Coordinates of C-alpha atoms in Angstrom, one line a residue:
Chain A
M1 CA 0.0 0.0 0.0
N2 CA 3.1 2.2 -0.1
D3 CA 3.1 5.3 -2.3
P4 CA 4.7 3.7 -5.3
H5 CA 7.3 6.4 -5.9
Q6 CA 8.1 7.0 -2.2
H7 CA 10.4 4.6 -0.4
P8 CA 8.7 1.5 -1.7
S9 CA 10.7 -0.8 0.6
E10 CA 9.9 0.9 3.9
Q11 CA 6.7 0.2 5.8
D12 CA 4.8 3.4 5.9
P13 CA 2.7 3.9 9.1
L14 CA 0.1 5.6 6.8
D15 CA -0.5 2.2 5.2
D16 CA -1.3 0.7 8.5
L17 CA -3.8 3.4 9.2
L18 CA -5.3 3.0 5.7
A19 CA -5.5 -0.8 6.2
G20 CA -7.4 -0.2 9.5
A21 CA -9.9 2.2 8.0
R22 CA -13.4 1.1 8.7
W23 CA -16.3 2.1 6.5
P24 CA -19.9 1.3 7.4
E25 CA -20.9 -2.2 6.2
P26 CA -23.8 -2.4 3.7
S27 CA -26.9 -3.7 5.4
P28 CA -28.2 -7.2 4.4
A29 CA -31.4 -5.4 3.2
S30 CA -29.3 -3.2 0.9
Q31 CA -27.4 -6.1 -0.5
R32 CA -30.7 -8.0 -1.1
R33 CA -32.2 -5.0 -2.9
L34 CA -29.2 -4.7 -5.2
E35 CA -29.4 -8.4 -6.1
Q36 CA -33.1 -8.1 -6.7
R37 CA -32.6 -5.1 -8.9
W38 CA -29.9 -6.8 -10.9
L39 CA -32.0 -9.9 -11.4
H40 CA -34.9 -7.7 -12.5
L41 CA -32.7 -5.8 -15.0
A42 CA -31.4 -9.1 -16.4
R43 CA -34.9 -10.5 -16.9
Q44 CA -36.0 -7.2 -18.5
R45 CA -33.1 -7.3 -20.9
R46 CA -33.8 -10.9 -21.8
R47 CA -37.5 -10.1 -22.5
R48 CA -36.5 -7.2 -24.8
Q49 CA -34.1 -9.3 -26.7
R50 CA -36.7 -12.0 -27.2
W51 CA -39.1 -9.4 -28.6
A52 CA -36.5 -8.0 -30.9
A53 CA -35.7 -11.5 -32.2
A54 CA -39.4 -12.2 -32.7
L55 CA -39.9 -8.9 -34.6
A56 CA -36.8 -9.5 -36.7
T57 CA -38.1 -13.0 -37.6
A58 CA -41.6 -11.6 -38.4
A59 CA -40.1 -8.9 -40.6
G60 CA -37.9 -11.5 -42.4
L61 CA -40.9 -13.7 -43.1
L62 CA -42.9 -10.8 -44.4
I63 CA -40.1 -9.7 -46.7
A64 CA -39.7 -13.3 -47.9
A65 CA -43.4 -13.6 -48.5
G66 CA -43.4 -10.3 -50.5
V67 CA -40.5 -11.5 -52.6
A68 CA -42.2 -14.8 -53.3
L69 CA -45.4 -13.1 -54.2
Q70 CA -43.6 -10.8 -56.6
L71 CA -41.8 -13.7 -58.2
T72 CA -45.0 -15.6 -58.7
T73 CA -46.7 -12.6 -60.2
D74 CA -43.8 -12.0 -62.6
G75 CA -43.8 -15.7 -63.7
T76 CA -47.5 -16.1 -64.3
D77 CA -48.7 -12.8 -65.8
Q78 CA -49.3 -12.7 -69.5
P79 CA -49.9 -9.6 -71.5
G80 CA -53.6 -8.8 -71.9
Q81 CA -54.5 -11.0 -69.0
T82 CA -55.7 -9.8 -65.6
S83 CA -54.7 -12.3 -63.0
E84 CA -56.1 -12.5 -59.5
S85 CA -52.7 -11.7 -58.0
I86 CA -52.8 -8.3 -59.7
A87 CA -56.2 -7.6 -58.3
T88 CA -55.0 -8.4 -54.8
A89 CA -51.6 -6.7 -55.1
P90 CA -50.9 -3.8 -52.7
P91 CA -51.8 -0.4 -54.1
R92 CA -49.2 1.5 -56.0
E93 CA -48.1 4.9 -54.8
S94 CA -50.2 6.6 -57.5
D95 CA -53.3 4.9 -56.1
D96 CA -52.8 6.2 -52.6
D97 CA -55.4 8.9 -53.0
D98 CA -58.1 6.4 -54.0
P99 CA -60.0 5.7 -50.9
T100 CA -61.4 2.4 -52.3
E101 CA -57.8 1.0 -52.4
N102 CA -57.4 1.3 -48.7
P103 CA -58.5 -1.8 -47.0
P104 CA -61.1 -1.3 -44.3
A105 CA -60.1 -1.7 -40.7
P106 CA -60.6 -5.2 -39.5
S107 CA -63.7 -5.7 -37.4
G108 CA -63.2 -5.0 -33.8
Q109 CA -60.3 -2.7 -34.6
Q110 CA -60.6 1.0 -34.4
P111 CA -59.5 3.1 -37.3
Q112 CA -56.1 4.7 -36.5
D113 CA -55.4 8.4 -36.7
P114 CA -52.9 9.6 -39.3
E115 CA -50.1 10.0 -36.7
E116 CA -50.6 6.4 -35.5
D117 CA -50.4 5.3 -39.1
A118 CA -47.2 7.1 -39.6
F119 CA -45.4 5.4 -36.8
V120 CA -47.3 2.1 -36.7
R121 CA -46.8 1.6 -33.0
E122 CA -48.6 -0.3 -30.3
P123 CA -50.9 1.9 -28.2
T124 CA -49.7 2.4 -24.6
P125 CA -51.9 0.9 -21.9
L126 CA -53.2 4.4 -21.1
E127 CA -54.1 5.1 -24.7
A128 CA -55.8 1.7 -24.9
Q129 CA -57.8 2.6 -21.8
L130 CA -58.9 5.9 -23.3
A131 CA -59.7 4.2 -26.6
R132 CA -61.9 1.6 -24.8
L133 CA -63.7 4.3 -23.0
A134 CA -64.2 6.4 -26.1
H135 CA -65.3 3.5 -28.3
Q136 CA -67.5 1.7 -25.9
Q137 CA -71.0 1.8 -27.3
P138 CA -72.9 4.7 -25.6
A139 CA -76.5 4.1 -24.7
P140 CA -78.6 3.8 -27.8
R141 CA -80.7 6.8 -28.7
K142 CA -84.2 5.5 -28.7
E143 CA -86.7 7.9 -29.9
A144 CA -89.8 7.6 -27.8
S145 CA -92.8 7.3 -29.9
Q146 CA -95.1 8.2 -27.0
P147 CA -94.2 9.9 -23.8
D148 CA -93.6 7.4 -21.0
P149 CA -94.1 8.3 -17.3
L150 CA -90.3 8.0 -16.5
R151 CA -89.5 10.4 -19.3
R152 CA -92.1 12.8 -18.0
R153 CA -90.9 12.6 -14.5
I154 CA -87.3 13.2 -15.6
T155 CA -88.3 16.2 -17.7
E156 CA -90.1 17.7 -14.7
A157 CA -87.2 17.1 -12.4
I158 CA -84.8 18.7 -14.9
D159 CA -87.2 21.7 -15.2
R160 CA -87.2 22.2 -11.4
I161 CA -83.5 22.0 -11.1
A162 CA -82.9 24.2 -14.1
E163 CA -85.2 26.8 -12.6
R164 CA -83.9 26.8 -9.1
T165 CA -80.3 26.1 -9.9
D166 CA -78.3 26.4 -6.7
R167 CA -81.3 25.9 -4.4
A168 CA -82.3 22.6 -5.9
D169 CA -82.1 19.5 -3.8
I170 CA -80.4 17.3 -6.4
P171 CA -79.9 14.2 -4.2
A172 CA -83.6 14.2 -3.2
E173 CA -84.7 14.7 -6.8
A174 CA -82.4 11.8 -7.9
E175 CA -83.7 9.6 -5.2
K176 CA -87.3 10.1 -6.2
L177 CA -86.4 9.3 -9.8
V178 CA -84.5 6.1 -8.8
D179 CA -87.5 5.0 -6.6
R180 CA -89.9 5.3 -9.5
A181 CA -87.8 4.2 -12.4
P182 CA -88.3 0.6 -13.7
S183 CA -84.5 0.3 -13.8
K184 CA -81.5 2.4 -13.0
R185 CA -80.1 1.6 -16.5
Q186 CA -83.2 3.1 -18.2
L187 CA -83.1 6.2 -16.0
Q188 CA -79.4 6.7 -16.9
R189 CA -80.2 6.3 -20.5
H190 CA -82.8 9.1 -20.4
L191 CA -80.6 11.3 -18.4
I192 CA -77.6 10.9 -20.7
R193 CA -79.9 11.8 -23.7
S194 CA -81.1 14.9 -21.8
A195 CA -77.5 15.9 -21.0
R196 CA -76.6 15.7 -24.7
D197 CA -79.4 17.8 -26.1
G198 CA -81.3 20.9 -25.1
S199 CA -80.5 24.2 -23.6
D200 CA -77.4 24.7 -21.5
N201 CA -79.4 25.0 -18.2
R202 CA -81.3 21.8 -18.8
R203 CA -78.3 19.9 -19.9
L204 CA -76.4 20.9 -16.8
A205 CA -79.4 19.9 -14.7
A206 CA -79.6 16.5 -16.3
A207 CA -75.8 16.1 -15.8
R208 CA -76.2 16.9 -12.1
L209 CA -78.9 14.3 -11.8
L210 CA -76.8 11.8 -13.8
A211 CA -73.9 12.3 -11.4
E212 CA -76.1 11.2 -8.6
V213 CA -77.4 8.0 -10.2
A214 CA -74.6 6.9 -12.5
T215 CA -73.2 3.4 -12.4
E216 CA -70.2 1.8 -14.1
Q217 CA -72.3 1.1 -17.2
A218 CA -72.7 4.8 -17.8
L219 CA -68.9 5.6 -17.5
P220 CA -68.2 5.8 -21.3
D221 CA -71.1 8.3 -21.7
L222 CA -70.0 10.2 -18.6
V223 CA -66.5 10.6 -20.0
K224 CA -67.8 11.7 -23.4
L225 CA -70.1 14.3 -21.8
A226 CA -67.3 15.4 -19.5
E227 CA -65.2 16.5 -22.5
E228 CA -67.3 19.6 -22.2
P229 CA -65.8 21.6 -19.3
A230 CA -69.1 22.9 -17.9
L231 CA -70.5 19.4 -17.7
R232 CA -67.1 18.0 -16.5
R233 CA -67.3 20.0 -13.3
V234 CA -70.6 18.4 -12.3
L235 CA -69.8 14.9 -13.6
L236 CA -66.4 14.6 -12.0
P237 CA -67.7 13.5 -8.5
A238 CA -69.3 10.5 -10.3
I239 CA -66.5 9.8 -12.8
G240 CA -63.7 9.4 -10.2
P241 CA -65.1 6.6 -8.1
L242 CA -66.4 4.7 -11.2
C243 CA -63.0 4.7 -13.0
N244 CA -60.5 1.9 -12.5
V245 CA -56.9 2.8 -11.8
E246 CA -55.8 2.8 -15.4
Q247 CA -58.8 4.9 -16.5
L248 CA -58.1 7.4 -13.7
A249 CA -54.4 7.7 -14.8
A250 CA -55.5 8.1 -18.5
L251 CA -57.9 10.9 -17.7
I252 CA -55.3 12.6 -15.5
E253 CA -52.9 12.6 -18.5
R254 CA -55.6 13.6 -21.0
W255 CA -57.5 16.4 -19.4
D256 CA -55.7 19.7 -19.5
D257 CA -57.8 21.0 -16.6
E258 CA -56.0 21.5 -13.3
P259 CA -59.0 21.1 -10.9
A260 CA -60.3 18.1 -12.7
R261 CA -56.9 16.4 -12.7
R262 CA -56.4 17.3 -9.0
R263 CA -59.8 15.7 -8.1
L264 CA -58.9 12.5 -10.1
M265 CA -55.5 12.4 -8.5
I266 CA -57.0 12.6 -5.0
E267 CA -59.3 9.7 -6.0
L268 CA -56.3 7.7 -7.1
A269 CA -54.2 8.6 -4.0
G270 CA -57.0 7.5 -1.7
R271 CA -57.2 4.0 -3.0
D272 CA -55.6 1.4 -0.8
T273 CA -54.8 -1.2 -3.5
R274 CA -51.4 -2.2 -4.9
P275 CA -52.2 -1.2 -8.5
A276 CA -53.4 2.3 -7.4
V277 CA -50.3 2.8 -5.2
E278 CA -48.0 1.7 -8.1
R279 CA -49.7 4.1 -10.4
L280 CA -49.5 6.9 -7.9
L281 CA -45.8 6.3 -7.4
A282 CA -45.2 6.3 -11.2
L283 CA -47.0 9.7 -11.4
A284 CA -45.0 11.0 -8.5
Q285 CA -41.8 10.2 -10.3
D286 CA -43.0 12.0 -13.4
S287 CA -41.8 15.6 -13.2
R288 CA -44.9 16.9 -14.9
M289 CA -47.3 15.1 -12.6
R290 CA -45.2 15.2 -9.4
P291 CA -46.7 18.5 -8.0
L292 CA -50.2 17.2 -8.6
A293 CA -49.5 13.9 -6.9
L294 CA -47.9 15.6 -3.9
A295 CA -50.8 18.0 -3.6
A296 CA -53.2 15.1 -3.7
A297 CA -51.3 13.3 -1.0
E298 CA -52.1 16.2 1.3
E299 CA -55.8 15.8 0.7
A300 CA -56.4 12.2 0.1
P301 CA -56.6 9.5 2.8
L302 CA -53.3 8.1 1.7
P303 CA -52.7 4.4 2.3
L304 CA -49.7 5.0 4.6
D305 CA -48.9 1.5 5.6
R306 CA -48.9 0.3 2.0
L307 CA -46.6 3.2 1.0
L308 CA -44.3 2.5 3.9
D309 CA -43.7 -1.0 2.5
Y310 CA -42.1 0.7 -0.5
F311 CA -39.2 1.9 1.8
D312 CA -37.7 -1.5 1.1
D313 CA -38.3 -1.4 -2.7
P314 CA -35.3 -2.3 -4.9
H315 CA -35.9 0.8 -7.0
V316 CA -34.4 3.8 -5.3
E317 CA -36.6 6.2 -7.3
K318 CA -39.7 4.4 -6.1
R319 CA -38.5 4.4 -2.5
L320 CA -38.0 8.2 -2.6
A321 CA -41.3 8.8 -4.4
A322 CA -43.1 6.9 -1.6
A323 CA -41.1 8.8 1.0
C324 CA -42.1 12.1 -0.6
L325 CA -45.8 11.2 -0.7
I326 CA -45.7 10.1 2.9
G327 CA -43.9 13.2 4.0
R328 CA -46.6 15.4 2.4
A329 CA -49.3 13.5 4.1
A330 CA -47.6 13.0 7.4
D331 CA -49.4 14.0 10.6
L332 CA -47.8 14.0 14.0
P333 CA -48.2 10.3 14.7
T334 CA -46.7 9.5 11.3
L335 CA -43.8 11.9 11.9
R336 CA -43.1 10.2 15.2
R337 CA -43.1 6.8 13.4
L338 CA -40.6 8.2 10.9
A339 CA -38.5 9.6 13.6
R340 CA -38.4 6.2 15.4
M341 CA -37.3 4.6 12.1
I342 CA -34.5 7.1 11.7
E343 CA -33.3 6.6 15.3
R344 CA -33.3 2.8 14.9
D345 CA -31.6 3.1 11.5
E346 CA -34.5 1.3 9.9
H347 CA -34.9 2.5 6.3
R348 CA -33.2 5.6 7.5
R349 CA -32.7 7.3 4.2
P350 CA -36.3 7.2 2.9
A351 CA -37.5 8.1 6.4
I352 CA -35.3 11.2 6.3
A353 CA -36.5 11.9 2.8
A354 CA -40.1 11.8 4.0
M355 CA -39.2 14.4 6.7
V356 CA -37.5 16.6 4.1
C357 CA -40.7 16.5 2.0
S358 CA -42.9 17.3 4.9
E359 CA -44.0 20.8 5.4
N360 CA -44.7 20.3 9.0
E361 CA -42.8 22.4 11.5
Q362 CA -42.1 19.4 13.8
A363 CA -40.4 17.7 10.9
A364 CA -38.3 20.8 10.2
A365 CA -37.3 20.9 13.9
F366 CA -36.4 17.2 13.9
L367 CA -34.3 17.7 10.8
N368 CA -32.4 20.5 12.6
L369 CA -31.6 18.1 15.3
L370 CA -30.4 15.5 12.8
R371 CA -28.1 18.1 11.2
K372 CA -26.2 18.2 14.5
K373 CA -25.8 14.5 14.7
R374 CA -22.5 13.0 13.5
G375 CA -22.9 11.1 10.2
L376 CA -26.4 12.4 9.5
A377 CA -25.8 16.0 8.6
S378 CA -24.5 15.1 5.1
V379 CA -27.4 12.6 4.6
V380 CA -29.9 15.3 5.4
Q381 CA -28.1 17.8 3.2
S382 CA -27.9 15.5 0.2
L383 CA -31.5 14.5 0.5
E384 CA -32.7 18.1 0.8
H385 CA -30.8 18.9 -2.4
R386 CA -32.2 15.9 -4.2
M387 CA -35.8 16.1 -3.1
K388 CA -36.1 19.9 -3.6
S389 CA -34.1 20.7 -6.6
K390 CA -34.1 17.7 -8.9
P391 CA -36.9 17.4 -11.4
R392 CA -36.9 13.7 -11.1
L393 CA -36.9 12.1 -7.6
Chain B
M1 CA -19.5 -13.3 -23.5
D2 CA -22.9 -14.8 -23.3
R3 CA -25.6 -13.1 -21.3
E4 CA -25.9 -15.8 -18.6
T5 CA -22.2 -15.6 -17.9
F6 CA -22.3 -11.8 -17.8
N7 CA -25.3 -11.8 -15.4
K8 CA -23.5 -14.2 -13.1
L9 CA -20.3 -12.3 -13.2
V10 CA -22.0 -9.0 -12.2
L11 CA -23.9 -10.8 -9.5
D12 CA -20.6 -12.2 -8.1
Q13 CA -19.0 -8.8 -8.2
L14 CA -21.9 -6.9 -6.5
P15 CA -20.6 -7.1 -2.9
R16 CA -17.2 -6.0 -3.9
M17 CA -18.5 -3.1 -6.1
Q18 CA -20.9 -2.1 -3.3
Q19 CA -18.0 -1.9 -0.9
F20 CA -16.0 0.0 -3.5
A21 CA -18.9 2.5 -3.9
I22 CA -19.1 2.9 -0.1
R23 CA -15.4 3.7 0.1
L24 CA -15.9 6.3 -2.6
T25 CA -18.9 8.0 -1.0
G26 CA -18.5 7.2 2.6
D27 CA -22.3 6.6 2.8
P28 CA -23.9 3.2 2.3
D29 CA -27.2 4.7 1.1
V30 CA -25.6 6.9 -1.5
A31 CA -23.4 4.0 -2.5
E32 CA -26.6 1.9 -3.1
E33 CA -28.0 4.6 -5.4
I34 CA -24.8 4.7 -7.3
M35 CA -24.7 1.0 -7.6
Q36 CA -28.3 1.0 -9.0
E37 CA -27.3 3.4 -11.7
A38 CA -24.2 1.5 -12.4
M39 CA -26.2 -1.7 -12.8
V40 CA -28.5 -0.1 -15.4
R41 CA -25.4 1.2 -17.3
A42 CA -23.8 -2.2 -17.1
T43 CA -26.7 -3.9 -18.8
R44 CA -26.7 -1.3 -21.6
R45 CA -22.9 -1.6 -22.1
R46 CA -22.5 -5.3 -21.9
R47 CA -21.2 -5.5 -25.4
T48 CA -18.4 -3.0 -24.6
F49 CA -16.7 -5.6 -22.4
R50 CA -14.4 -7.4 -24.9
G51 CA -12.2 -9.2 -22.4
E52 CA -9.3 -6.8 -22.9
S53 CA -9.3 -5.9 -19.2
R54 CA -10.4 -7.8 -16.1
F55 CA -14.2 -7.9 -15.7
S56 CA -13.9 -6.3 -12.3
T57 CA -12.0 -3.2 -13.6
W58 CA -14.5 -2.9 -16.5
L59 CA -17.3 -2.8 -13.8
M60 CA -15.3 -0.4 -11.6
R61 CA -15.1 2.0 -14.5
I62 CA -18.9 2.0 -14.7
V63 CA -19.2 2.5 -11.0
I64 CA -16.7 5.4 -11.1
N65 CA -18.7 7.1 -13.9
A66 CA -21.9 6.7 -12.0
F67 CA -20.1 8.1 -8.9
R68 CA -18.9 11.2 -10.8
D69 CA -22.3 11.8 -12.3
H70 CA -23.7 11.6 -8.8
L71 CA -21.2 14.2 -7.6
A72 CA -21.9 16.5 -10.4
A73 CA -25.6 16.2 -9.8
S74 CA -25.4 16.8 -6.1
R75 CA -22.7 19.4 -6.3
H76 CA -21.0 17.9 -3.3
A77 CA -17.8 17.2 -5.2
Q78 CA -15.7 19.0 -2.6
S79 CA -16.1 18.5 1.0
P80 CA -13.3 20.3 2.6
L81 CA -13.4 18.5 6.0
P82 CA -14.9 15.2 6.7
E83 CA -17.9 15.6 8.9
G84 CA -17.8 14.7 12.6
L85 CA -14.0 14.7 13.0
P86 CA -12.8 15.6 16.5
D87 CA -11.2 19.0 16.6
P88 CA -7.4 18.5 16.5
R89 CA -7.0 21.9 18.2
G90 CA -8.8 20.6 21.2
D91 CA -7.2 20.1 24.7
D92 CA -5.4 16.8 24.0
P93 CA -5.5 15.6 20.4
S94 CA -4.0 12.2 21.1
R95 CA -6.5 11.5 23.8
T96 CA -9.3 12.7 21.5
A97 CA -8.0 10.5 18.8
A98 CA -7.8 7.5 21.1
A99 CA -11.4 8.1 22.2
A100 CA -12.7 8.4 18.7
D101 CA -12.3 5.4 16.5
L102 CA -9.3 6.0 14.4
G103 CA -10.5 3.5 11.8
D104 CA -13.8 5.4 11.3
M105 CA -11.9 8.6 11.1
V106 CA -9.5 7.4 8.5
A107 CA -12.4 6.1 6.4
R108 CA -14.2 9.4 6.6
M109 CA -11.0 11.3 5.6
V110 CA -10.5 9.0 2.6
S111 CA -14.1 9.5 1.5
A112 CA -13.7 13.2 1.9
L113 CA -10.6 13.6 -0.3
P114 CA -11.0 15.5 -3.6
P115 CA -12.8 13.1 -6.0
R116 CA -9.9 12.2 -8.3
Q117 CA -7.5 11.7 -5.4
R118 CA -10.1 9.6 -3.7
E119 CA -10.6 7.4 -6.7
V120 CA -6.9 6.9 -7.2
L121 CA -6.3 6.1 -3.5
V122 CA -9.2 3.7 -3.2
L123 CA -8.2 1.8 -6.3
S124 CA -4.6 1.6 -5.2
A125 CA -4.9 1.0 -1.5
Y126 CA -8.1 -1.1 -1.4
E127 CA -8.6 -2.6 -4.8
Q128 CA -4.8 -3.3 -5.1
L129 CA -4.6 -2.1 -8.7
A130 CA -1.3 -1.1 -10.3
P131 CA -0.9 2.5 -11.5
S132 CA -1.2 1.4 -15.1
E133 CA -4.5 -0.4 -14.3
I134 CA -5.8 2.6 -12.4
G135 CA -4.9 4.8 -15.4
G136 CA -6.9 2.5 -17.6
V137 CA -9.9 2.6 -15.3
L138 CA -9.9 6.4 -14.8
G139 CA -8.7 7.3 -18.3
I140 CA -5.6 9.1 -17.2
T141 CA -1.9 8.6 -17.6
E142 CA 0.2 6.6 -15.2
Q143 CA 2.1 9.7 -14.2
N144 CA -1.1 11.4 -13.4
V145 CA -2.1 8.5 -11.2
R146 CA 1.2 8.7 -9.3
T147 CA 0.8 12.5 -8.8
N148 CA -2.7 12.1 -7.5
L149 CA -1.8 9.3 -5.2
H150 CA 1.1 11.4 -3.8
H151 CA -1.2 14.3 -3.2
A152 CA -3.9 12.1 -1.6
R153 CA -1.4 10.5 0.8
Q154 CA 0.1 13.9 1.6
R155 CA -3.2 15.3 2.4
L156 CA -4.1 12.3 4.6
R157 CA -0.7 12.6 6.4
N158 CA -1.4 16.3 7.2
Q159 CA -4.9 15.6 8.4
L160 CA -3.9 12.6 10.5
A161 CA -0.7 14.0 12.0
A162 CA -2.6 15.6 14.9
Y163 CA -4.1 12.2 15.9
A164 CA -1.3 9.8 14.8
P165 CA 2.0 11.6 15.0
E166 CA 3.9 8.6 13.4
V167 CA 2.4 9.5 10.0
R168 CA 3.8 13.0 10.1
P169 CA 5.7 13.7 6.9

């Protein structure tokens, strides 16, 4: 260990000191996390390579089939004859403008927009969710040949609400309608129709009633109606609880409307299921969505225990995202719990990160104490820097 | 090298690399973050390992690059004095040094050296690499390695002299 160009034959006391240097040992949990992470990365890589190989094979087969078809066509065509293969050959460039040359979309498949065509890519899960919502069959528009009692009652209720606006007792009106309707489905269908057509006041009144009675079956119609900002405001309380996690995330991404996104994010943040928490953590790691996710954490009944489990996640970004959400939501008992974790050196770093993200004065006071502790000041400092200034967690 | 062998080699090297990262950073948590980043980079750069160097030095290069990027991002590249050292100007430095754990203190001093000196010293003193190998890992000349090593040792001598007079230059 001697300095190579300084007395290489002598035993340098500095070498003895260097040999006796003692760094903290990595915890078994940390070693396990790294191993898990490596195995995950290796599996991911293997999957990607399999996909690439499959795609390359498919492309090769397609090219071979094309070449074979071309050769067959060249060999069998005679001048003056129109063979079947010409009739089924792909359109030439000059035929591109002819709409009849474009094959129709296969049944069950939605027509793609021009951008999609240009890149020919798989839709992301979120896009698929939105597409499913948008293309689910809305309730059929059945023109009533004669006024039925339900329709009359709905019209009357809508009139009352439209006239009284803010003073109307919407839940009571909705309850009366549900009690007297032959089925909730029928009632929804009528209300959806009324929310689509008519004067603004009446449409709004119908939407308010719809928000009270809507079930999952009405979700595609609710989402379509909610594309209109005025209706969105009244329909949101119904849409949030009816959406599944992927639909919530898709709408949060899609609607460029801060209050609506915030409301949906709160709905997502309050769900105590693994998929919901995974999605929330993904959004909290996205620099565009992070402020929204953190704001929602303050308002939603966050599933703290489930989030605390992520303190041991192999992905450091996910650990810190969970910490940040917990920090934002932390009340005094949670802060005490975090402080105990720090004192016991149990998931110390994410627990400190949670304290850093907290806007509670008690957390700030605790961090001040930590800054005075040997070995912890630099941890606090680096986490403060990371959590507050880095766009990604 | 086939993928399975590569995966196994990385897995075998993980404890050593983690220890290496801890020596560079002085903090097991930061070291874990650096290792995570290094692992992602290793999967991407698998094909760049052509067997011209030892696998461990190839991996060390990746860990060092992740470490440097971490320093650049956190702007903590220079920490003038290691945190928590007893004050050598105190009443009785030798007693203070005896009370404090000298091993811990040396570790903190090494991990607080300027980054390049730290890299060279850790590779030399703990990974037992020759100056030519260190030059290969860090992408600097052998002469540069020797100079940095000299400065690192000199700095440590000066800092430790108050606690362990035998290292005084």
